[in-house]
Amino acid sequence: MTKLTERVQKPYRYFGGEFNTPNIHKPHNTKFCMCVPDSYEVGMSNLGVRILYYLFNSMNNVVCERCFAPFADYQEYLKENNQLLASIETQTPLKDFDFVGFSLQFEMCYSNVFLMLELAGIPVLTEERGEEFPFIVGGGPCTVNPEPMYKYFDFFFVGEGETPWKQIVQDYQVNKGKMTKQEFLRFVDEKYSCIYVPSLHPATYNGQLVESLPSKTVWRNIEADLNTTFTPKTQLVPSIEIVHNRAVAELFRGCANGCRFCQAGFIYRPVRERSVDNAFELCTALLDATGYDELSLNSLSTSDYSGLMPLLDRLLPYAKERNVQLNLPSLRLDSFKGQMAQGNRKSSLTFAPEAGTQRLRDVINKNITEENIISTLKEAFSQGYSSVKLYFMMGLPTETMEDIEGIYNLACKIKSLYKYVTGSGKNFKLGVSCSTFIPKPFTPFQWCAFDSKENITQKIKFLQENLRKKGINFSYNDYDTSLMEAILARGGRGIADSLYDAYKAGATFDAWSEHFRWETYKQAFDKNGVDIQSIVGPRDIDATLEWDFVDIGVTKKYLQSEYNKAMQQVTTPSCNKQCNGCGLKKHGYCTLSEGNRPL
Ligand code: SF4
């Protein structure tokens, strides 16, 4: 037998033993394995995974363990020793669980689902898994368009899981041994509007044209009130460095801003805030339970939290006394305030203007002006910040080279501003980072095309040449990786076979640039006759889309009206200012729509 420590880097990734591990040796009759098809370091940083892990382990007769995608060294180790992929906590093979749930946070992790199933000795295709195998379940944001993976999952859970998942597991406990797998699948499909069992709902396509959608309308579950929703007051403290190695408190869900390019802004609506008391209690409990000296106040747009100042008033003295660093990620340029800066000990700031001209910022509904950007950075520079990173997108709908020149012009203005404020340009670090825009489902731009390689190459060339001349760092995403993400996000059942073929040809860890090979996928798409252009090209605004059977609560009519406003460069105010009628009001989830606005 090969010796593990000689063969495998960071064995901790596969054997756990972290501080705050719940009691997984208690008596139980139901076992859930929470899987993340990415590395331990990435998966352990996910808040949703942490919540469900503690939720299941808080239930009577239920244990939940974890498993992450193994790197090549551990894959080889398992094969050499004829071992199956197993859970971290008790080394139980995945196939011996009742449920194996994959958190699908990012489309590029799909190939790792195949990898983990095969290493676990579980057939990849749903139809080949008999009674002896666990339910293979998918959850997370990618399930708003689950169709590319329809053949591989027994069911998908769409939306936020805290309340229904507890009930689903209890239903399983009641029916275990009495129902066949198929009967249980029918049962949950009928009982839960947020569950989608693809095998029960055929869909047909003619090329990429949707002829018939799955017969069920699948509702995205929304937790109504974060103050009462299950929230663990602890978190695992890993023994090795992970991506976000700190305590993390979620201040609110959803985002009021309605940026038209942002899928999260639509699929996590509406805004639901934790009360300041509840947030303070959570923050202090997490710090006490973990011993971390760093706390992140998380949400999609942290500076929009209406209780941020009162919370910081209480939290800053608490943090100072204990030498705890506060992190406020996701600051908006128009609401950066001195007091927030006090919470951040970093010398570097990151902001996302997203587009270089006001015209394009209006198209994408990024409700900030150049004046906001300049005045915010003026304040930041006067407070001593000397490093700024700006995020933009290329390939946005209606974009021209003038908008790309706008990125360059804005960066130059910021460089001059620093010199003006500090009297010296020395030691100033300015970075511009550009990603390629992906028109994702459930955004007002879902009908728009993904930009061509030729266009994006031209835009990169311009920025690269000109920004570097000014001493401004420039970085950009690989075009083929973004193209692949666009295909996975917008594809339907027609790409399912290709994804597995690409895996068989060697695709894994596609989210990692050193592993991703576009050629592998291109060959698989060619072999299966997939027309890529019909997936990433423009769609008719009235066309039926592959994901139309999922109801996220925001109506298609609203997305269409936002698309039309974008084309006319008309902005939509934040939900903090007025209700724009996205459709969630009628479901009774949006307290903002009842006039309960913070601003
Ligand atoms: S119902 Fe109104 S306030 Fe609520 S998320 Fe939709 S548009 Fe915003």
Coordinates of C-alpha atoms in Angstrom, one line a residue, residues 497-498 500-502 504 520-530:
D497 CA -23.6 14.2 -23.4
S498 CA -20.8 16.5 -24.5
Y500 CA -19.6 13.8 -19.9
D501 CA -17.6 13.1 -23.1
A502 CA -15.2 16.0 -22.3
K504 CA -13.9 11.1 -20.2
T520 CA -11.3 19.0 -25.0
Y521 CA -14.8 20.5 -24.9
K522 CA -14.7 21.7 -28.5
Q523 CA -14.0 18.2 -29.7
A524 CA -16.9 16.8 -27.5
F525 CA -19.3 19.5 -28.9
D526 CA -18.2 18.7 -32.4
K527 CA -18.7 15.0 -31.9
N528 CA -22.2 15.5 -30.6
G529 CA -23.2 18.0 -33.2
V530 CA -23.7 20.9 -30.7

